[in-house]
Short mmCIF file of C-alpha atoms in Angstrom, two decimals:
data_model
loop_
_atom_site.label_atom_id
_atom_site.label_comp_id
_atom_site.label_asym_id
_atom_site.label_seq_id
_atom_site.Cartn_x
_atom_site.Cartn_y
_atom_site.Cartn_z
CA UNK I 8 109.70 82.27 92.45
CA UNK I 9 113.23 83.70 91.62
CA UNK I 10 114.36 86.81 92.52
CA UNK I 11 115.90 89.02 90.06
CA UNK I 12 118.35 87.57 87.59
CA UNK I 13 121.27 88.42 85.72
CA UNK I 14 120.84 88.13 81.58
CA UNK I 15 122.47 88.55 78.31
CA UNK I 16 122.11 88.98 74.61
CA UNK I 17 124.97 87.31 72.30
CA UNK I 18 124.41 87.94 68.42
CA UNK I 19 125.93 85.89 66.49
CA UNK I 20 126.48 85.04 62.74
CA UNK I 21 123.50 82.59 61.71
CA UNK I 22 120.27 81.83 62.55
CA UNK I 23 120.34 79.26 65.54
CA UNK I 24 118.13 76.33 65.66
CA UNK I 25 120.15 73.90 67.95
CA UNK I 26 122.41 73.87 71.47
CA UNK I 27 124.37 71.89 73.49
CA UNK I 28 126.36 72.24 77.16
CA UNK I 29 129.38 70.20 77.88
CA UNK I 30 131.73 69.91 80.99
CA UNK I 31 135.25 71.60 80.39
CA UNK I 32 137.05 69.49 82.37
CA UNK I 33 140.23 72.23 81.63
CA UNK I 34 138.69 75.31 82.86
CA UNK I 35 135.84 76.20 85.74
CA UNK I 36 133.30 77.39 82.59
CA UNK I 37 131.36 75.21 80.44
CA UNK I 38 131.10 75.22 76.66
CA UNK I 39 127.70 75.82 74.58
CA UNK I 40 127.83 74.69 71.01
CA UNK I 41 125.56 76.63 69.17
CA UNK I 42 124.16 74.74 66.32
CA UNK I 43 122.09 76.55 63.10
CA UNK I 44 123.17 78.31 59.58
CA UNK I 45 121.14 80.25 56.68
CA UNK I 46 120.89 77.30 54.53
CA UNK I 47 121.77 76.63 50.92
CA UNK I 48 122.02 79.86 49.82
CA UNK I 49 124.74 82.58 48.10
CA UNK I 50 123.80 85.36 51.08
CA UNK I 51 127.12 84.56 52.70
CA UNK I 52 125.23 83.49 56.05
CA UNK I 53 127.59 80.53 56.84
CA UNK I 54 126.10 76.66 57.92
CA UNK I 55 127.87 75.48 61.50
CA UNK I 56 127.81 74.76 64.91
CA UNK I 57 129.78 76.95 66.77
CA UNK I 58 131.65 76.17 70.40
CA UNK I 59 131.95 78.94 72.77
CA UNK I 60 133.33 79.68 76.21
CA UNK I 61 130.56 80.50 78.70
CA UNK I 62 131.62 82.27 81.75
CA UNK I 63 128.60 82.14 84.30
CA UNK I 64 130.14 85.25 86.47
CA UNK I 65 129.66 87.55 83.24
CA UNK I 66 127.34 85.74 80.98
CA UNK I 67 130.10 86.22 78.28
CA UNK I 68 130.46 83.94 75.44
CA UNK I 69 134.41 83.53 73.67
CA UNK I 70 134.84 81.61 71.30
CA UNK I 71 136.49 78.40 71.28
CA UNK I 72 136.44 76.69 67.59
CA UNK I 73 133.61 75.80 65.27
CA UNK I 74 132.78 73.34 62.20
CA UNK I 75 132.08 75.03 59.10
CA UNK I 76 129.68 73.00 56.62
CA UNK I 77 129.66 73.60 52.65
CA UNK I 78 127.50 76.38 51.63
CA UNK I 79 125.31 73.93 49.60
CA UNK I 80 124.59 72.13 53.06
CA UNK I 81 121.72 72.88 54.83
CA UNK I 82 122.21 74.35 58.76
CA UNK I 83 122.76 72.54 61.30
CA UNK I 84 118.92 71.75 62.81
CA UNK I 85 119.97 69.00 65.85
CA UNK I 86 123.09 68.30 67.93
CA UNK I 87 124.10 66.90 70.71
CA UNK I 88 127.72 66.38 72.31
CA UNK I 89 128.47 63.49 74.34
CA UNK I 90 131.87 63.04 76.63
CA UNK I 91 133.29 59.49 76.91
CA UNK I 92 136.79 59.46 79.15
CA UNK I 93 138.51 61.82 77.39
CA UNK I 94 136.52 61.89 74.01
CA UNK I 95 134.11 64.31 73.25
CA UNK I 96 131.91 63.76 70.31
CA UNK I 97 129.63 66.21 68.72
CA UNK I 98 126.17 64.80 66.59
CA UNK I 99 124.97 66.85 63.85
CA UNK I 100 121.74 66.73 62.20
CA UNK I 101 122.92 68.51 58.08
CA UNK I 102 121.22 67.68 55.15
CA UNK I 103 123.98 67.57 52.15
CA UNK I 104 123.29 69.38 49.05
CA UNK I 105 120.17 69.04 46.95
CA UNK I 106 122.21 67.27 44.65
CA UNK I 107 123.07 64.27 46.95
CA UNK I 108 119.29 64.46 48.20
CA UNK I 109 117.97 63.86 44.55
CA UNK I 110 121.12 61.02 44.36
CA UNK I 111 119.90 59.19 47.54
CA UNK I 112 122.85 60.19 49.55
CA UNK I 113 122.02 62.69 52.20
CA UNK I 114 124.75 61.56 54.82
CA UNK I 115 122.72 63.78 56.94
CA UNK I 116 123.36 62.56 60.76
CA UNK I 117 127.17 63.89 61.33
CA UNK I 118 129.41 62.40 64.02
CA UNK I 119 132.11 64.76 65.19
CA UNK I 120 135.40 64.47 67.86
CA UNK I 121 137.09 67.23 69.14
CA UNK I 122 140.29 66.13 68.54
CA UNK I 123 143.15 68.46 69.82
CA UNK I 124 143.01 72.35 70.05
CA UNK I 125 145.25 74.85 67.94
CA UNK I 126 147.77 77.13 69.35
CA UNK I 127 148.18 78.93 66.92
CA UNK I 128 144.36 80.18 66.57
CA UNK I 129 144.38 81.89 69.65
CA UNK I 130 141.16 84.28 70.36
CA UNK I 131 141.67 85.34 73.57
CA UNK I 132 144.40 84.92 76.15
CA UNK I 133 142.81 82.00 78.26
CA UNK I 134 140.84 80.37 75.27
CA UNK I 135 142.22 77.71 72.20
CA UNK I 136 140.25 77.53 69.27
CA UNK I 137 139.32 73.70 69.08
CA UNK I 138 139.96 70.90 66.11
CA UNK I 139 137.09 68.84 65.16
CA UNK I 140 137.73 65.87 62.88
CA UNK I 141 134.21 64.15 60.64
CA UNK I 142 134.89 60.40 61.73
CA UNK I 143 131.21 59.13 60.12
CA UNK I 144 128.06 59.79 58.96
CA UNK I 145 125.05 58.24 57.78
CA UNK I 146 121.38 58.77 56.65
CA UNK I 147 118.50 59.30 58.70
CA UNK I 148 116.38 61.29 56.21
CA UNK I 149 115.55 58.69 53.30
CA UNK I 150 113.52 61.15 51.28
CA UNK I 151 114.11 63.76 48.28
CA UNK I 152 112.56 66.17 49.31
CA UNK I 153 114.83 68.79 50.96
CA UNK I 154 112.30 70.43 53.47
CA UNK I 155 113.21 67.15 55.58
CA UNK I 156 115.16 67.21 57.98
CA UNK I 157 117.05 65.51 60.71
CA UNK I 158 115.05 67.04 63.94
CA UNK I 159 115.72 65.02 67.02
CA UNK I 160 119.81 64.29 68.22
CA UNK I 161 119.67 62.85 71.86
CA UNK I 162 122.08 60.94 73.82
CA UNK I 163 121.33 58.15 76.15
CA UNK I 164 122.49 59.12 79.93
CA UNK I 165 125.75 57.08 79.98
CA UNK I 166 126.60 57.58 76.26
CA UNK I 167 126.06 53.89 74.76
CA UNK I 168 122.57 55.11 72.55
CA UNK I 169 121.93 57.76 70.61
CA UNK I 170 117.92 58.26 68.88
CA UNK I 171 117.40 60.58 65.71
CA UNK I 172 113.84 61.73 64.81
CA UNK I 173 113.43 63.17 61.40
CA UNK I 174 110.63 65.41 60.23
CA UNK I 175 109.52 62.57 57.55
CA UNK I 176 108.71 60.41 60.32
CA UNK I 177 111.95 58.15 60.65
CA UNK I 178 113.17 57.03 64.15
CA UNK I 179 116.49 55.33 64.44
CA UNK I 180 118.22 53.61 67.64
CA UNK I 181 121.82 53.98 67.28
CA UNK I 182 124.88 52.63 69.29
CA UNK I 183 127.38 55.09 70.55
CA UNK I 184 129.37 56.09 69.46
CA UNK I 185 129.60 52.82 66.29
CA UNK I 186 126.36 54.27 65.03
CA UNK I 187 125.15 50.68 64.38
CA UNK I 188 121.83 50.16 64.65
CA UNK I 189 120.68 49.13 68.12
CA UNK I 190 116.75 48.05 66.98
CA UNK I 191 115.58 48.67 63.77
CA UNK I 192 114.80 52.15 62.70
CA UNK I 193 110.49 52.85 62.78
CA UNK I 194 108.60 54.80 60.73
CA UNK I 195 106.14 56.67 61.65
CA UNK I 196 102.85 58.52 59.81
CA UNK I 197 104.09 61.75 61.57
CA UNK I 198 106.86 64.09 61.81
CA UNK I 199 108.82 63.44 64.46
CA UNK I 200 108.91 66.33 67.24
CA UNK I 201 111.07 64.74 70.41
CA UNK I 202 112.60 61.97 71.93
CA UNK I 203 114.58 61.04 75.61
CA UNK I 204 116.20 57.97 77.21
CA UNK I 205 115.28 57.57 80.86
CA UNK I 206 118.00 57.74 83.08
CA UNK I 207 118.41 54.07 83.44
CA UNK I 208 118.23 53.21 79.57
CA UNK I 209 115.16 50.79 80.20
CA UNK I 210 112.78 53.02 78.00
CA UNK I 211 112.65 55.30 75.00
CA UNK I 212 110.04 58.14 75.09
CA UNK I 213 109.11 60.30 71.39
CA UNK I 214 106.38 62.82 70.03
CA UNK I 215 104.29 63.39 66.78
CA UNK I 216 102.10 65.67 67.21
CA UNK I 217 99.07 63.40 67.60
CA UNK I 218 100.79 60.60 69.71
CA UNK I 219 103.29 60.00 72.51
CA UNK I 220 105.16 56.49 72.94
CA UNK I 221 107.30 54.90 75.66
CA UNK I 222 108.67 51.59 74.03
CA UNK I 223 111.04 49.01 76.26
CA UNK I 224 114.70 49.59 74.68
CA UNK I 225 115.36 46.20 75.23
CA UNK I 226 112.15 44.10 73.60
CA UNK I 227 110.97 46.74 71.60
CA UNK I 228 107.72 47.14 72.97
CA UNK I 229 105.13 49.83 73.73
CA UNK I 230 104.76 50.26 77.26
CA UNK I 231 102.77 53.47 77.31
CA UNK I 232 100.78 55.64 74.34
CA UNK I 233 98.49 58.37 74.66
CA UNK I 234 97.15 58.73 70.80
CA UNK I 235 95.14 62.69 69.66
CA UNK I 236 95.13 64.50 73.32
CA UNK I 237 92.94 67.24 73.85
CA UNK I 238 92.17 69.12 76.83
CA UNK I 239 89.62 68.06 79.96
CA UNK I 240 87.11 70.44 78.08
CA UNK I 241 87.50 68.41 74.69
CA UNK I 242 89.53 70.74 73.15
CA UNK I 243 92.56 69.12 69.95
CA UNK I 244 95.83 69.54 71.35
CA UNK I 245 98.77 68.40 69.87
CA UNK I 246 102.13 67.30 71.66
CA UNK I 247 105.34 69.27 71.58
CA UNK I 248 108.05 68.10 74.07
CA UNK I 249 108.74 64.50 75.96
CA UNK I 250 111.21 64.29 79.04
CA UNK I 251 112.36 62.03 81.38
CA UNK I 252 112.97 63.13 84.70
CA UNK I 253 116.38 63.14 86.54
CA UNK I 254 117.89 61.95 90.00
CA UNK I 255 115.12 63.10 92.02
CA UNK I 256 112.51 63.16 89.44
CA UNK I 257 113.91 60.47 87.56
CA UNK I 258 110.31 58.23 88.49
CA UNK I 259 108.25 60.66 86.27
CA UNK I 260 107.68 61.22 82.57
CA UNK I 261 106.77 64.80 81.16
CA UNK I 262 105.05 66.12 78.16
CA UNK I 263 104.76 69.14 76.77
CA UNK I 264 101.21 70.12 75.17
CA UNK I 265 99.84 72.77 73.08
CA UNK I 266 96.16 73.71 71.89
CA UNK I 267 95.63 73.30 68.61
CA UNK I 268 93.96 76.75 68.84
CA UNK I 269 97.39 78.04 69.54
CA UNK I 270 95.44 79.71 72.72
CA UNK I 271 97.54 77.62 75.58
CA UNK I 272 99.92 75.55 76.19
CA UNK I 273 100.66 72.67 79.09
CA UNK I 274 102.68 70.41 80.85
CA UNK I 275 101.77 67.40 82.18
CA UNK I 276 103.50 64.49 84.55
CA UNK I 277 102.99 61.05 84.78
CA UNK I 278 104.32 58.32 87.03
CA UNK I 279 106.48 55.85 85.09
CA UNK I 280 105.44 53.05 87.34
CA UNK I 281 101.74 52.97 87.00
CA UNK I 282 101.65 55.84 83.58
CA UNK I 283 99.13 57.33 85.63
CA UNK I 284 98.94 61.23 85.30
CA UNK I 285 99.98 63.16 88.79
CA UNK I 286 98.78 67.30 88.01
CA UNK I 287 99.10 68.98 84.68
CA UNK I 288 99.77 73.29 84.26
CA UNK I 289 98.66 75.44 81.65
CA UNK I 290 102.20 77.18 80.71
CA UNK I 291 101.43 80.07 79.09
CA UNK I 292 99.06 81.71 76.56
CA UNK I 293 100.74 81.00 72.95
CA UNK I 294 102.11 77.25 71.78
CA UNK I 295 105.65 76.46 73.05
CA UNK I 296 108.36 76.15 70.57
CA UNK I 297 111.13 74.42 72.18
CA UNK I 298 111.50 72.85 75.57
CA UNK I 299 113.60 70.93 77.84
CA UNK I 300 115.01 68.84 81.19
CA UNK I 301 117.93 70.28 83.64
CA UNK I 302 120.43 67.50 83.88
CA UNK I 303 119.90 67.70 87.73
CA UNK I 304 116.30 67.34 87.10
CA UNK I 305 114.99 70.80 89.78
CA UNK I 306 114.20 72.43 86.44
CA UNK I 307 112.62 72.83 83.14
CA UNK I 308 112.63 75.39 80.25
CA UNK I 309 110.28 76.10 77.68
CA UNK I 310 110.19 78.46 74.76
CA UNK I 311 107.29 80.02 73.57
CA UNK I 312 106.05 81.78 70.84
CA UNK I 313 104.91 84.75 72.42
CA UNK I 314 109.28 85.30 72.33
CA UNK I 315 109.34 84.44 76.06
CA UNK I 316 111.42 81.74 77.88
CA UNK I 317 109.88 80.21 81.29
CA UNK I 318 111.23 78.14 83.99
CA UNK I 319 109.41 75.57 86.03
CA UNK I 320 109.82 73.51 88.99
CA UNK I 321 110.34 70.04 87.87
CA UNK I 322 108.22 68.82 91.36
CA UNK I 323 105.34 70.93 91.73
CA UNK I 324 105.29 72.15 87.73
CA UNK I 325 104.71 76.10 89.07
CA UNK I 326 106.65 78.62 87.29
CA UNK I 327 109.76 79.83 88.93
CA UNK I 328 110.73 82.81 86.27
CA UNK I 329 109.45 84.13 82.99
CA UNK I 330 111.56 86.38 80.89
CA UNK I 331 110.12 88.03 78.68
CA UNK I 332 110.78 89.49 75.16
CA UNK I 333 114.52 87.37 74.76
CA UNK I 334 114.17 87.20 71.49
CA UNK I 335 112.72 89.06 68.71
CA UNK I 336 111.69 85.44 66.77
CA UNK I 337 110.35 82.48 68.48
CA UNK I 338 113.23 80.43 70.22
CA UNK I 339 114.28 77.21 68.99
CA UNK I 340 115.93 75.28 70.97
CA UNK I 341 116.78 75.78 75.05
CA UNK I 342 119.58 74.02 76.77
CA UNK I 343 120.75 74.01 80.87
CA UNK I 344 124.29 74.28 81.98
CA UNK I 345 125.44 70.88 83.45
CA UNK I 346 125.48 72.55 86.98
CA UNK I 347 122.44 74.03 86.35
CA UNK I 348 122.95 77.29 87.17
CA UNK I 349 122.73 78.74 83.02
CA UNK I 350 120.08 78.51 80.90
CA UNK I 351 120.72 79.32 77.09
CA UNK I 352 118.24 79.95 74.36
CA UNK I 353 118.22 80.60 70.81
CA UNK I 354 116.15 81.68 67.94
CA UNK I 355 116.54 82.34 64.19
CA UNK I 356 117.34 85.81 65.32
CA UNK I 357 120.64 85.30 65.11
CA UNK I 358 121.06 85.43 69.11
CA UNK I 359 121.47 83.25 72.42
CA UNK I 360 120.67 84.76 75.52
CA UNK I 361 121.53 83.15 78.98
CA UNK I 362 119.97 83.76 82.02
CA UNK I 363 121.68 82.98 85.52
CA UNK I 364 119.53 81.10 87.69
CA UNK I 365 119.99 79.92 91.09
CA UNK I 366 121.43 76.33 91.41
CA UNK I 367 118.75 75.38 94.18
CA UNK I 368 115.46 77.33 94.86
CA UNK I 369 116.16 79.65 97.44
CA UNK I 370 112.28 78.46 98.79
CA UNK I 371 111.90 75.52 100.03
CA UNK I 372 110.35 72.73 97.98
CA UNK I 373 106.17 71.48 98.16
CA UNK I 374 106.65 68.41 100.62
CA UNK I 375 109.15 70.07 102.39
CA UNK I 376 106.21 73.21 103.35
CA UNK I 377 103.99 70.51 103.89
CA UNK I 378 106.00 69.11 106.27
CA UNK I 379 107.32 71.64 108.18
CA UNK I 380 103.21 73.08 108.89
CA UNK I 381 102.35 69.70 110.37
CA UNK I 382 105.03 69.51 112.38
CA UNK I 383 104.20 73.42 113.21
CA UNK I 384 100.96 72.20 114.08
CA UNK I 385 101.59 69.72 116.23
CA UNK I 386 103.77 71.98 117.98
CA UNK I 387 100.92 74.16 118.73
CA UNK I 388 98.70 71.07 119.79
CA UNK I 389 101.09 69.92 122.57
CA UNK I 390 101.50 73.66 123.54
CA UNK I 391 97.38 73.71 124.15
CA UNK I 392 97.58 70.64 126.00
CA UNK I 393 99.66 71.56 128.36
CA UNK I 394 98.84 75.05 129.25
CA UNK I 395 95.13 73.15 129.67
CA UNK I 396 96.38 70.73 132.35
CA UNK I 397 98.34 73.66 134.33
CA UNK I 398 95.28 75.44 134.62
#
């Protein structure tokens, strides 16, 4: 467990539905991209992606640019930031106006690049406004129902591919940044809740409420799948999130599972060489609403519908900290900073909550603890034998 933590909540100008961190080579800070909005309305609540400089020492957010969408557009519901050499790309899932949706011209998947900083729009003495340019847009939501949107946008670790998933069951695998299809799109019978690449870009995993599939990127064959999840007692469940591990945990797949009764939520860990479950832990007594993995693969974080945010060890699945009442509405998105030291959460309550975490747990890992116990037992036995021989 972590000790006392520094945390801070910051109001923003719109309901938050998506978050993404990125490195900032020019400063010691990192940048947090916050996506959301009020949707197509006349309420005055903007639809935007706002970029903030994050000061980890004080958990301050200083605005450093934005991408604003039309009042007729929807809110930004999915978001990712991809760094390639000296370029920063922002991918956003934003439905077009109702008229364009009905016309079948909903170019909802939008690709921007950060081109420069504008010296005439200084927000603080050490922060300047980034300028973004729309470089491409494609359609991933093909239906004409305005309630459907792109829920998932996630890049591979090397930035060469990107997957999108929609609430009307369309899964696209794109070459990046060209946004040409890497493989033919898939149509699933349910909404796609989450998707992820493994660290070697060998597999793609996605989950819908009723199924999890791991697909070979090379040939498109299904390597592993689970349908109709349930607890050991037979209680029906639904998948909510999926991530492959990173670095030391790269050999594992993690799945978030909610009971349909909304009474419990779980995280499960599977080996990717045998596809056998290693362990499962209950996370909370309410459904998980958001899920992420730290870049170093050591920690996971979930938002729960009881308004809490929970950090777990990716090795043991044990809870490391639990932040109660992080928001006044359920969490919609969670994200770790590039070094894993800051956890951000967003909500439709128009706030971003930041928590400062230890970069590494102060406690030894479970395997290290076990090795220490064994060594102490061996030392005790040797001392006992030595004393017995001297008698």
